[in-house]
Amino acid sequence: MAMTMASVLSLQHRKLALTNFIPLNKLSLARCLPCSLAVVQGTSATRETRARFSTSGKTTSSGKASILGTSLLLLATLSDPFITALESSKEDVNVSYWKMNAKKQEPDAGHATTTKGCRLRNSPRKETSDTANDATYLHSPPKYSRVVIVGGGMAGLHTALCLAERMNNPHSQEACPPKDNHVRRMSRNKFFSHKKEEALDAQIIVLEASEIGNGASGRAKGKLRPGDRIELLPLESLEKNAYDYESKDTPDVPSIPVLMRTIKTSLGIHDTTPRYPKAVARELYDATYVALERLRDVVNKYNIDCDWVETGGVEASIFMSEEDDGNDEGAEEEMDYDCRILSSQQVDRLMGRQTVSSGTAKEADIKHSLYKWGEYNPNCAGVNPFGLTVGLADAIEGWGVKIYEYTKVAKLEKCNDTSSQNAEGSARQSTNTSCKGKYKLTTKEGHVIHCDHVVLCTGAESGLSKRLSRSLIPIYTWMIATEPLYEKCPLTKEVADRVLSELSSRGQSSTKQQTSSSPHAAPMCGDDHFALNYWRNNNNKEGRLLFGSLCDSFSFPPMFISWRLRNALTEVYPHLSNVRFDHVWGGKLAVALNSMPIVGRDVDYDDDVERRDMSSASKFITEGGVWYNTGFAGHGIVPTALAGSVIANAILGIPDRLTLNNAINTEGIDGMHHEQLWHLFHTYFPPSSWNGHPYSRAGSCATFLLYNLFDWLEKKCLPVPRLPEIW
């Protein structure tokens, strides 16, 4: 009761105090009402603000999660494994102009249409079911072979052909194939001796994941250009990267390999790859001419129908030459092997482009011309690459070498215990028990093949060698064949003959092509865009123009590819902007970071003793090994003829100078004793340790965009710095 009364009195005192403090009149109410409303509104606004901040916090966190998820999805999409899986799921319907013509001339006579299984090339039909449509050439590969060549492109076929020839006569390249295409056993060389009753065994077999001529070798441009380019690398760049290079005009911007070496040195990272002398660069330069003669001899000896024609070649540059003063008379410099420097006008005339009026060109005209100068090489030739690839396959089959198509190798591993092989192999080990079945290959269909030597002539994504996977990058390039242009074709033999005769009459040429005989067809053409435009006449009455370009890390849609190729073609020949494209095709190339072919021995599959002794050729014969012969970057028609010979000699232990007419002698050129040329590749141009995986394609795409942008700025005559030479 007392508590209740105290509470009531306290409440009354509070009311009285509140009444005395606030005057109860209309004016005070009018003044106090807005304040009260403001307080109320402020309270509600505070609540809304808190709710808004709370909601925005949730939105911000969800937005960050969305951005993070999108970024991760983009990274996963651009990764090499995802792109490789996506491309492998697509059916390859990309047929080249060369293959289409071959099918028109020689329709498929009973060949298998299925791409499943393993089939022996050119073997009799083997029925696998009751229905005729399912009949294929399915055959199992042998359980054992001395040498297994993985990849049926030009590199693999040249290797097989050199092996077959030199097993017959290891000290000469004049070996002839068996007459009447009869298969004879190659037993003159003890390395390849075997017993006649061993029908399941083979001496050499070639395993091709698709069919012969379907890869990059059969889709190439068919341009044979030795000497000045070993792959994409000019001789000058090779010499500038040599440790004994001396020049007063040292370039301000070094190449990327030199920059990477400098960065490694500054970071204290030891580079295990030694630098080569200029003599090595010159030796490789000269070797390409030896390879061209080797290829010409092979075509003649085996009567390969590949439309070989001596053409000569023109290479143009979009960059101003340092020695160019704008004078048309200044292009008289003689180069090696009868090559010659050309002025801007001479380049345009040889290519059949629209040119300025005759006479001495002004420097301003040259500056705004697409091509500033160029080079003519009379040693170039043209071939049908599909016909050449098929002809090489036919030639090695004449020696008894078996080619298995649609036989993809899924795994390569080293046998842990060679003595525990099949019982039927014990008799074959009587001659050499240490090399029997050193490696085991497993195909996609589950076939197992044991062998002593493996030669990897595959692309960038075979997955059979970690060294190759870390070094090669897959690059796409594309070509088109125009509609028949007939007399409207700008690139013709008549125009080239007229220009070359004028140069000869002016005393500007002493080439054997121009003094003795004219080229038999229009010249092969190309330029030094980063994407490397290249084109040629198809050298028949139709007068088609075959034009190639682009350098992509991804396989883009055909319409986008056609649009870009049309832009590139129109830049060279503006009057062909509306010409129809009858064929569009492309291929995936294997490109190394230094642009050099990867030729050598994969020491990851060697024993410790073998790694310590890389100079004994006899050890390779007895122990076997894994070799690689790849990375030709779309310029391999000539170099593969050399590389195939080099690898064959490495397997057989034959010095290279014995099979190359003493044209190559690598003894002592770098202070060391080399009887075989593969040592130079293996020592100075080994596979790189990292190619940017798992984002090698994305990184190369960004690099291509940057260099293509600078090419465009250079053609617009804008002052831009020169980027480092990527090769």
XYZ file of C-alpha atoms in Angstrom:
727
model
C 0.000 0.000 0.000
C 2.779 2.417 0.874
C 4.584 1.480 -2.350
C 1.461 2.108 -4.395
C 0.880 5.548 -2.863
C 4.515 6.526 -3.493
C 4.246 5.495 -7.070
C 1.086 7.531 -7.611
C 2.597 10.646 -5.955
C 5.710 10.331 -8.096
C 3.625 10.075 -11.236
C 1.602 13.134 -10.289
C 4.762 15.161 -9.622
C 6.093 14.163 -13.069
C 2.879 15.237 -14.792
C 2.943 18.559 -12.948
C 6.535 19.154 -13.945
C 5.769 18.300 -17.569
C 2.773 20.647 -17.554
C 4.796 23.513 -16.112
C 7.600 22.944 -18.639
C 5.467 22.817 -21.855
C 2.999 25.724 -22.326
C -0.346 24.336 -23.483
C -1.399 26.915 -26.109
C -2.060 26.787 -29.878
C 1.240 28.411 -30.858
C 3.283 26.027 -28.796
C 1.357 23.084 -30.169
C 1.934 24.331 -33.713
C 5.625 24.657 -33.024
C 5.912 21.380 -31.251
C 3.942 19.332 -33.781
C 6.514 19.520 -36.585
C 9.248 18.660 -34.160
C 7.286 15.702 -32.959
C 6.608 14.601 -36.515
C 10.234 15.076 -37.357
C 11.237 12.951 -34.410
C 8.777 10.286 -35.491
C 9.898 10.495 -39.105
C 13.503 10.472 -38.023
C 12.921 7.360 -36.028
C 11.252 5.630 -38.975
C 13.969 6.908 -41.329
C 16.606 5.484 -39.062
C 14.890 2.138 -39.193
C 14.644 2.295 -42.992
C 18.291 3.324 -43.254
C 19.348 0.444 -41.060
C 17.243 -1.897 -43.151
C 18.700 -0.437 -46.335
C 22.264 -0.817 -45.095
C 21.499 -4.344 -44.072
C 20.019 -5.110 -47.495
C 22.890 -3.419 -49.325
C 25.344 -5.424 -47.282
C 23.641 -8.583 -48.376
C 23.586 -7.296 -51.987
C 27.283 -6.386 -51.848
C 28.270 -9.786 -50.525
C 26.116 -11.549 -53.103
C 27.573 -9.305 -55.831
C 31.097 -10.171 -54.741
C 30.213 -13.835 -54.781
C 28.716 -13.443 -58.248
C 31.819 -11.663 -59.556
C 34.043 -14.284 -57.966
C 31.988 -17.089 -59.470
C 32.046 -15.469 -62.900
C 35.804 -14.991 -62.674
C 36.360 -18.595 -61.675
C 34.084 -19.746 -64.496
C 35.997 -17.582 -66.972
C 39.327 -18.910 -65.735
C 38.079 -22.465 -66.029
C 36.743 -21.766 -69.529
C 40.048 -20.295 -70.692
C 42.172 -23.075 -69.199
C 44.009 -25.458 -71.474
C 42.316 -28.671 -70.217
C 38.809 -27.271 -70.774
C 39.570 -26.014 -74.288
C 41.282 -29.267 -75.217
C 38.304 -31.308 -73.994
C 35.902 -29.026 -75.869
C 37.821 -29.293 -79.118
C 38.202 -33.054 -78.845
C 34.432 -33.404 -78.564
C 33.919 -31.702 -81.931
C 33.934 -33.745 -85.097
C 36.669 -32.687 -87.482
C 34.906 -31.926 -90.768
C 37.637 -29.570 -91.893
C 38.787 -30.861 -95.296
C 41.565 -29.099 -97.160
C 41.542 -28.025 -100.778
C 44.281 -30.557 -101.485
C 42.303 -33.493 -100.132
C 39.110 -32.451 -101.894
C 40.934 -32.448 -105.229
C 42.451 -35.846 -104.480
C 39.005 -37.284 -103.762
C 37.664 -35.880 -107.043
C 40.515 -37.422 -109.030
C 40.622 -40.741 -107.184
C 37.324 -41.624 -105.515
C 37.494 -43.829 -102.454
C 37.708 -47.385 -103.745
C 36.392 -49.483 -100.937
C 38.152 -47.690 -98.098
C 36.602 -47.792 -94.680
C 34.342 -44.878 -93.802
C 34.348 -45.451 -90.074
C 36.865 -43.779 -87.802
C 36.538 -46.316 -85.011
C 39.037 -49.058 -84.412
C 42.497 -49.759 -85.763
C 43.009 -50.364 -89.446
C 46.039 -51.295 -91.487
C 46.519 -48.885 -94.347
C 45.970 -50.316 -97.849
C 45.152 -53.766 -96.500
C 42.458 -56.091 -97.899
C 38.963 -55.552 -96.592
C 38.188 -57.548 -93.475
C 34.505 -58.107 -92.769
C 33.542 -57.509 -89.145
C 29.785 -57.991 -89.385
C 27.052 -59.278 -91.640
C 26.244 -55.822 -93.010
C 28.449 -54.472 -95.791
C 28.232 -50.939 -94.436
C 30.059 -51.986 -91.282
C 32.959 -53.576 -93.145
C 36.238 -51.941 -92.162
C 39.937 -52.542 -92.249
C 40.156 -53.450 -88.583
C 43.452 -55.102 -87.701
C 45.358 -55.433 -84.480
C 48.860 -53.971 -84.380
C 51.728 -56.321 -83.547
C 52.587 -57.121 -79.963
C 56.204 -56.120 -80.482
C 58.176 -53.868 -82.795
C 61.734 -52.662 -82.661
C 60.758 -49.082 -83.559
C 57.322 -47.496 -83.103
C 56.752 -44.109 -84.703
C 53.811 -42.262 -83.183
C 52.393 -39.839 -85.726
C 51.898 -40.310 -89.465
C 52.745 -36.789 -90.586
C 55.756 -35.805 -92.631
C 58.106 -35.987 -89.644
C 57.108 -39.555 -88.806
C 57.073 -40.719 -92.426
C 60.504 -39.248 -93.175
C 61.875 -40.964 -90.072
C 60.409 -44.312 -91.130
C 61.671 -43.933 -94.688
C 65.225 -43.113 -93.590
C 65.228 -46.072 -91.213
C 64.053 -48.423 -93.951
C 66.636 -47.169 -96.445
C 69.585 -47.257 -94.067
C 68.792 -50.687 -92.740
C 69.476 -51.794 -96.299
C 72.659 -49.733 -96.658
C 73.669 -47.777 -93.550
C 76.500 -45.871 -95.303
C 74.627 -44.485 -98.272
C 71.433 -42.664 -99.100
C 71.246 -44.291 -102.533
C 69.255 -47.297 -101.306
C 66.433 -48.297 -103.631
C 63.074 -49.742 -102.607
C 62.113 -53.337 -103.424
C 61.061 -53.865 -107.022
C 57.416 -54.470 -107.879
C 56.474 -53.278 -104.374
C 57.272 -56.704 -102.961
C 57.793 -56.671 -99.227
C 61.215 -57.982 -98.316
C 62.595 -58.541 -94.884
C 65.134 -55.979 -93.815
C 67.787 -58.194 -92.244
C 71.069 -56.930 -93.656
C 71.625 -54.788 -90.606
C 72.134 -56.816 -87.439
C 70.125 -54.318 -85.442
C 67.017 -55.339 -87.375
C 67.679 -59.060 -87.719
C 64.801 -61.317 -86.725
C 63.527 -64.823 -87.311
C 61.222 -65.515 -90.224
C 58.657 -67.442 -88.197
C 57.858 -64.443 -86.010
C 54.917 -63.171 -88.023
C 53.457 -61.010 -85.219
C 56.596 -58.921 -84.932
C 57.471 -55.918 -87.058
C 60.663 -53.969 -87.463
C 59.066 -50.536 -87.912
C 55.441 -49.551 -87.520
C 53.758 -46.155 -87.757
C 50.724 -45.367 -85.599
C 48.475 -42.539 -86.815
C 45.579 -41.243 -84.721
C 43.550 -40.299 -87.813
C 44.407 -41.150 -91.413
C 47.433 -40.281 -93.492
C 47.225 -36.719 -94.781
C 44.450 -35.607 -92.450
C 46.686 -33.708 -90.040
C 48.711 -30.537 -90.393
C 51.061 -32.143 -92.944
C 48.270 -32.688 -95.458
C 46.726 -29.241 -94.887
C 49.890 -27.152 -95.264
C 50.474 -24.390 -97.786
C 52.931 -26.484 -99.784
C 55.717 -23.916 -99.752
C 59.315 -25.128 -99.743
C 61.580 -22.343 -98.549
C 64.955 -23.341 -97.111
C 67.772 -21.376 -95.606
C 66.483 -18.035 -94.513
C 63.943 -19.480 -92.115
C 64.507 -22.400 -89.828
C 60.891 -22.576 -88.791
C 59.980 -18.967 -88.051
C 63.494 -17.964 -87.063
C 65.626 -15.964 -89.511
C 69.340 -16.649 -89.563
C 70.050 -13.120 -88.337
C 68.031 -13.732 -85.173
C 69.797 -17.042 -84.567
C 73.176 -15.352 -84.870
C 72.178 -12.448 -82.619
C 71.327 -14.906 -79.856
C 74.742 -16.577 -80.136
C 77.226 -15.939 -77.350
C 79.979 -14.920 -79.776
C 77.828 -12.491 -81.758
C 79.712 -9.279 -82.468
C 78.125 -6.292 -84.137
C 78.436 -2.541 -83.906
C 74.741 -2.224 -84.635
C 73.444 -4.179 -81.670
C 69.633 -3.888 -81.609
C 68.123 -1.674 -78.921
C 65.373 -4.176 -78.221
C 66.646 -7.738 -77.636
C 64.587 -10.789 -78.417
C 62.376 -12.429 -75.833
C 64.758 -15.419 -75.359
C 67.565 -12.970 -74.553
C 65.298 -11.048 -72.174
C 64.272 -14.228 -70.381
C 67.902 -15.259 -70.011
C 68.764 -11.823 -68.614
C 65.895 -11.962 -66.113
C 66.943 -15.417 -64.941
C 70.509 -14.245 -64.480
C 69.425 -11.175 -62.494
C 67.258 -13.357 -60.243
C 70.085 -15.788 -59.652
C 68.363 -18.617 -61.518
C 70.844 -20.912 -63.212
C 69.995 -21.609 -66.835
C 71.044 -25.146 -67.691
C 70.765 -24.582 -71.458
C 74.122 -23.443 -72.848
C 74.307 -20.680 -75.420
C 75.357 -21.735 -78.870
C 78.069 -20.186 -81.073
C 77.408 -18.619 -84.458
C 78.861 -21.708 -86.102
C 75.887 -23.744 -84.900
C 73.441 -21.227 -86.397
C 75.288 -21.326 -89.707
C 75.374 -25.129 -89.683
C 71.615 -25.346 -89.185
C 71.111 -22.704 -91.851
C 73.102 -24.712 -94.394
C 71.408 -27.933 -93.327
C 68.035 -26.721 -94.620
C 69.443 -26.592 -98.162
C 70.736 -30.123 -97.726
C 67.256 -31.111 -96.565
C 65.687 -29.570 -99.682
C 67.976 -31.635 -101.912
C 67.171 -34.733 -99.864
C 63.443 -34.076 -100.325
C 63.852 -33.508 -104.062
C 65.746 -36.801 -104.376
C 63.037 -38.674 -102.463
C 60.296 -37.310 -104.719
C 62.210 -38.279 -107.844
C 63.342 -41.701 -106.606
C 59.898 -42.846 -105.498
C 57.969 -41.061 -108.269
C 55.765 -39.212 -105.793
C 52.975 -37.332 -107.555
C 52.921 -34.109 -105.537
C 52.894 -31.417 -108.266
C 56.454 -30.357 -107.496
C 57.278 -27.140 -109.326
C 60.246 -24.785 -109.091
C 58.775 -21.379 -108.378
C 61.113 -19.087 -106.484
C 59.779 -17.120 -103.557
C 59.158 -13.524 -102.533
C 59.156 -12.452 -98.898
C 57.977 -8.895 -98.186
C 58.325 -6.748 -95.090
C 55.873 -4.231 -93.648
C 58.700 -2.594 -91.661
C 61.085 0.023 -92.940
C 64.589 -1.263 -93.445
C 67.337 0.564 -91.611
C 69.403 0.748 -94.805
C 66.473 1.816 -96.986
C 66.858 5.342 -98.302
C 63.891 5.210 -100.615
C 65.976 4.730 -103.740
C 64.844 2.027 -106.103
C 68.425 1.504 -107.239
C 69.570 0.573 -103.739
C 68.248 -2.959 -103.804
C 71.319 -4.684 -105.186
C 72.584 -6.545 -102.160
C 73.575 -10.120 -102.823
C 72.806 -12.669 -100.141
C 73.603 -16.318 -99.563
C 72.431 -18.939 -102.053
C 71.634 -16.348 -104.770
C 68.999 -14.561 -102.715
C 68.449 -10.860 -103.428
C 67.058 -7.812 -101.673
C 64.139 -6.144 -103.499
C 62.766 -2.629 -103.355
C 59.156 -1.819 -102.544
C 58.207 -1.436 -106.220
C 59.923 -4.655 -107.215
C 58.074 -6.540 -104.504
C 54.719 -5.163 -105.643
C 55.400 -5.990 -109.269
C 56.499 -9.561 -108.559
C 53.406 -10.115 -106.457
C 51.098 -8.600 -109.072
C 49.834 -5.895 -106.714
C 48.564 -2.491 -107.794
C 51.653 -0.274 -107.790
C 52.615 3.354 -108.231
C 53.894 4.689 -111.532
C 57.212 3.413 -112.773
C 60.386 5.211 -111.893
C 62.324 5.837 -108.753
C 60.024 5.614 -105.756
C 59.992 8.425 -103.280
C 60.544 7.814 -99.618
C 57.016 9.016 -98.838
C 55.567 6.495 -101.298
C 57.546 3.676 -99.724
C 56.545 4.741 -96.238
C 52.843 4.569 -97.088
C 53.152 1.415 -99.147
C 52.106 -1.848 -97.546
C 55.457 -3.494 -98.232
C 58.626 -1.461 -97.743
C 61.146 -3.955 -99.111
C 61.536 -7.661 -99.703
C 63.702 -10.598 -100.682
C 63.682 -12.968 -103.625
C 64.897 -16.535 -103.157
C 65.218 -18.599 -106.359
C 65.555 -21.858 -104.400
C 61.895 -22.044 -103.372
C 59.491 -24.621 -104.758
C 55.855 -25.585 -104.395
C 54.204 -28.939 -103.778
C 50.846 -30.467 -103.066
C 51.343 -31.301 -99.362
C 48.591 -33.915 -99.281
C 50.059 -35.677 -102.322
C 53.532 -35.536 -100.776
C 52.324 -37.011 -97.483
C 50.445 -39.845 -99.197
C 53.418 -40.470 -101.484
C 55.784 -40.795 -98.521
C 53.407 -43.293 -96.920
C 53.319 -45.341 -100.125
C 57.119 -45.260 -100.301
C 57.682 -46.649 -96.814
C 55.033 -49.321 -97.365
C 57.118 -50.436 -100.326
C 59.844 -51.265 -97.817
C 57.465 -53.373 -95.743
C 56.764 -50.791 -93.051
C 53.218 -51.058 -91.713
C 51.033 -48.025 -91.076
C 48.094 -48.322 -88.701
C 45.494 -45.584 -89.065
C 42.948 -44.540 -86.448
C 45.289 -45.931 -83.803
C 45.671 -43.320 -81.101
C 48.290 -43.983 -78.428
C 46.846 -43.251 -74.996
C 49.807 -44.147 -72.762
C 53.551 -44.535 -72.976
C 55.388 -46.117 -70.093
C 58.657 -47.779 -69.372
C 58.636 -51.476 -68.610
C 59.980 -52.122 -65.126
C 61.188 -55.615 -65.837
C 62.048 -56.416 -69.422
C 62.914 -59.993 -68.579
C 59.308 -60.824 -67.657
C 57.922 -60.359 -71.133
C 55.801 -62.750 -73.125
C 57.069 -66.277 -73.576
C 57.084 -65.913 -77.346
C 59.579 -63.071 -77.028
C 62.273 -65.145 -75.338
C 63.639 -66.415 -78.641
C 63.996 -62.885 -79.976
C 66.103 -61.925 -76.983
C 68.880 -64.288 -77.919
C 70.680 -61.588 -79.902
C 70.191 -58.727 -77.441
C 68.341 -59.350 -74.221
C 68.863 -55.922 -72.728
C 66.753 -53.999 -75.254
C 63.760 -56.320 -75.610
C 60.508 -54.503 -74.962
C 61.917 -51.614 -73.002
C 58.761 -49.497 -73.506
C 55.080 -50.267 -73.593
C 52.479 -48.338 -75.570
C 48.764 -48.705 -74.973
C 46.347 -47.558 -77.652
C 42.923 -46.076 -77.117
C 41.377 -49.375 -78.190
C 43.391 -51.278 -75.580
C 46.094 -52.766 -77.793
C 49.489 -53.131 -76.091
C 52.708 -52.807 -78.095
C 56.187 -53.426 -76.687
C 59.133 -51.791 -78.386
C 62.731 -50.696 -77.985
C 62.571 -47.261 -79.606
C 59.706 -44.777 -79.670
C 59.738 -41.719 -81.911
C 57.161 -39.091 -80.925
C 56.083 -37.127 -84.005
C 52.851 -35.893 -82.457
C 51.197 -32.537 -81.902
C 51.139 -30.288 -78.872
C 48.560 -32.192 -76.846
C 49.383 -35.868 -77.133
C 50.203 -36.135 -73.422
C 52.808 -38.838 -74.018
C 55.796 -36.741 -72.962
C 55.883 -34.261 -70.120
C 58.744 -32.427 -71.780
C 56.745 -31.883 -74.956
C 53.601 -30.918 -73.046
C 55.575 -28.264 -71.141
C 57.151 -26.877 -74.306
C 54.608 -26.897 -77.150
C 51.610 -24.615 -77.668
C 48.782 -25.467 -80.103
C 48.281 -22.716 -82.681
C 45.628 -22.544 -85.408
C 46.221 -21.139 -88.859
C 43.806 -21.006 -91.793
C 43.733 -20.958 -95.580
C 41.240 -20.260 -98.352
C 41.035 -21.188 -102.017
C 39.304 -18.617 -104.175
C 37.034 -19.341 -107.067
C 38.816 -19.873 -110.409
C 40.200 -16.473 -111.441
C 41.760 -17.514 -114.750
C 43.378 -14.445 -116.363
C 42.245 -12.219 -113.480
C 44.601 -13.936 -111.048
C 47.152 -11.278 -110.034
C 49.942 -13.753 -109.276
C 51.091 -15.260 -112.577
C 54.221 -16.724 -114.106
C 54.173 -14.215 -116.975
C 54.354 -11.229 -114.634
C 57.164 -12.824 -112.621
C 59.148 -13.659 -115.760
C 58.849 -10.108 -117.006
C 60.037 -8.568 -113.738
C 62.892 -11.040 -113.292
C 64.081 -10.517 -116.862
C 64.135 -6.757 -116.278
C 66.218 -7.258 -113.140
C 68.581 -9.506 -115.054
C 68.968 -7.014 -117.889
C 69.763 -4.270 -115.374
C 72.512 -6.416 -113.891
C 70.685 -6.851 -110.582
C 70.512 -10.596 -110.647
C 72.923 -13.460 -110.950
C 70.682 -16.182 -109.667
C 70.734 -19.533 -111.356
C 66.961 -19.351 -111.811
C 67.233 -16.115 -113.756
C 70.400 -16.684 -115.757
C 69.806 -20.250 -116.813
C 66.051 -20.777 -116.738
C 62.961 -18.998 -115.549
C 60.740 -20.286 -112.760
C 58.203 -22.833 -113.942
C 55.302 -21.167 -112.119
C 54.265 -18.056 -110.235
C 56.413 -17.416 -107.149
C 55.463 -18.324 -103.616
C 54.692 -15.196 -101.614
C 54.656 -14.216 -97.967
C 55.243 -11.325 -95.594
C 56.430 -10.690 -92.062
C 53.159 -9.847 -90.364
C 53.099 -11.478 -86.981
C 50.304 -13.681 -88.343
C 52.463 -14.452 -91.422
C 50.355 -13.934 -94.545
C 51.294 -16.423 -97.267
C 49.796 -17.114 -100.662
C 50.405 -18.831 -103.967
C 48.840 -19.691 -107.288
C 47.521 -23.235 -107.532
C 49.551 -23.501 -110.765
C 46.925 -24.818 -113.135
C 44.559 -23.348 -115.711
C 41.990 -22.376 -113.088
C 44.228 -19.700 -111.639
C 42.979 -20.041 -108.067
C 44.664 -18.023 -105.370
C 45.473 -19.971 -102.211
C 45.812 -17.524 -99.328
C 46.619 -18.263 -95.704
C 46.981 -16.200 -92.572
C 45.901 -15.794 -88.933
C 47.487 -17.050 -85.770
C 44.957 -18.136 -83.145
C 44.997 -20.053 -79.910
C 41.363 -21.097 -80.253
C 39.239 -22.663 -82.965
C 36.853 -19.900 -84.020
C 33.647 -20.334 -86.101
C 34.144 -20.637 -89.878
C 32.216 -17.449 -90.673
C 34.470 -15.400 -88.412
C 37.543 -17.028 -89.938
C 36.323 -16.283 -93.493
C 35.696 -12.636 -92.616
C 39.187 -12.183 -91.192
C 40.826 -13.962 -94.131
C 38.908 -11.748 -96.548
C 40.187 -8.651 -94.764
C 43.758 -9.940 -94.965
C 43.407 -10.835 -98.653
C 41.828 -7.462 -99.482
C 44.713 -5.654 -97.814
C 47.133 -7.331 -100.228
C 44.862 -7.354 -103.303
C 42.112 -4.720 -102.910
C 40.447 -5.634 -106.208
C 39.691 -9.152 -104.874
C 37.436 -7.925 -102.071
C 34.332 -9.598 -103.545
C 35.914 -12.815 -104.754
C 34.177 -16.037 -103.718
C 35.864 -18.516 -101.388
C 35.339 -22.084 -102.581
C 37.334 -23.732 -99.777
C 38.170 -22.709 -96.223
C 40.294 -24.986 -94.083
C 42.772 -24.856 -91.250
C 44.885 -26.895 -88.932
C 46.440 -27.020 -85.510
C 50.189 -26.584 -85.329
C 52.677 -27.442 -82.594
C 54.788 -24.363 -81.846
C 57.663 -24.222 -79.375
C 58.396 -21.059 -77.431
C 61.695 -20.540 -79.258
C 60.128 -21.499 -82.620
C 62.806 -24.145 -83.176
C 61.882 -27.748 -83.935
C 62.217 -30.124 -80.999
C 64.556 -32.877 -82.131
C 66.305 -35.080 -79.615
C 65.962 -37.666 -76.908
C 63.530 -37.655 -73.986
C 65.810 -38.366 -71.056
C 62.845 -38.744 -68.684
C 62.523 -42.293 -69.999
C 66.230 -43.069 -69.652
C 68.055 -44.788 -66.837
C 70.457 -42.861 -64.650
C 73.425 -44.451 -66.423
C 72.089 -43.376 -69.805
C 71.575 -39.805 -68.621
C 75.203 -39.575 -67.589
C 76.491 -40.843 -70.923
C 74.783 -39.124 -73.848
C 77.692 -39.425 -76.280
C 77.775 -43.159 -76.902
C 75.775 -44.026 -79.993
C 76.218 -47.759 -79.432
C 74.456 -47.486 -76.091
C 71.334 -46.180 -77.858
C 71.304 -49.177 -80.169
C 71.495 -51.693 -77.323
C 69.330 -49.888 -74.792
C 66.656 -48.229 -76.912
C 65.147 -44.843 -76.160
C 62.311 -42.364 -76.580
C 62.920 -39.706 -79.219
C 60.963 -36.650 -80.259
C 60.719 -35.093 -83.691
C 58.077 -32.375 -83.645
C 57.413 -28.642 -83.214
C 57.811 -27.538 -86.847
C 55.242 -24.728 -86.499
C 53.709 -25.087 -89.949
C 57.060 -24.732 -91.775
C 58.124 -28.356 -91.672
C 58.002 -29.640 -95.249
C 61.734 -29.035 -95.691
C 63.000 -29.386 -92.077
C 61.185 -32.702 -91.536
C 63.296 -34.249 -94.295
C 66.379 -33.290 -92.287
C 64.966 -34.179 -88.861
C 63.795 -37.601 -90.022
C 67.296 -38.385 -91.247
C 68.835 -37.129 -87.999
C 66.607 -39.283 -85.776
C 67.082 -42.356 -87.972
C 70.851 -41.963 -87.743
C 70.600 -41.510 -83.976
C 68.722 -44.812 -83.625
C 71.095 -46.681 -85.941
C 74.257 -45.005 -84.640
C 75.266 -43.682 -88.074
C 77.175 -40.372 -88.354
C 75.099 -37.780 -90.173
C 77.839 -36.813 -92.590
C 77.733 -40.321 -94.133
C 74.101 -39.964 -95.182
C 74.175 -36.290 -96.152
C 77.011 -36.469 -98.690
C 79.458 -34.892 -96.235
C 77.502 -31.652 -96.503
C 77.098 -31.545 -92.743
C 80.065 -32.020 -90.460
C 79.401 -31.063 -86.875
C 82.747 -32.189 -85.504
C 84.297 -29.447 -83.444
C 82.085 -26.544 -84.559
C 81.378 -25.663 -80.931
C 84.538 -27.050 -79.409
C 82.969 -30.473 -78.900
C 82.904 -33.714 -80.867
C 79.521 -34.378 -82.453
C 79.103 -37.169 -84.960
C 75.351 -36.740 -84.997
C 73.397 -33.568 -85.579
C 70.730 -34.392 -83.009
C 73.256 -33.555 -80.279
C 73.181 -29.913 -81.386
C 69.389 -29.722 -81.187
C 69.349 -31.606 -77.910
C 72.039 -29.420 -76.351
C 71.200 -25.925 -77.561
C 67.478 -26.103 -78.404
C 65.912 -28.458 -75.847
C 62.232 -28.363 -74.845
C 61.417 -25.473 -72.536
C 60.586 -26.110 -68.897
C 57.227 -24.263 -68.941
C 54.919 -22.958 -71.644
C 52.394 -21.151 -69.449
C 50.217 -24.152 -68.630
C 47.347 -24.211 -67.686
C 46.820 -20.873 -69.442
C 49.244 -21.197 -72.329
C 46.501 -20.573 -74.873
C 45.137 -17.511 -73.097
C 48.639 -16.112 -72.661
C 49.568 -16.705 -76.279
C 46.258 -15.159 -77.387
C 47.020 -11.976 -75.430
C 50.515 -11.899 -76.936
C 49.126 -12.317 -80.447
C 46.666 -9.473 -79.934
C 49.443 -7.168 -78.749
C 51.761 -7.924 -81.657
C 48.936 -7.717 -84.204
C 48.005 -4.314 -82.781
C 51.559 -3.066 -83.217
C 51.582 -4.417 -86.778
C 48.453 -2.374 -87.493
C 49.984 0.754 -85.960
C 53.142 0.240 -88.018
C 51.108 0.065 -91.237
C 49.351 3.305 -90.248
C 52.796 4.958 -90.078
C 52.318 5.817 -86.419
C 55.421 6.228 -84.260
C 55.408 3.082 -82.153
C 58.327 1.361 -80.429
C 59.510 -1.952 -81.779
C 58.462 -4.886 -79.667
C 61.002 -7.591 -78.809
C 61.309 -10.321 -81.373
C 59.153 -13.079 -79.977
C 61.307 -15.791 -81.524
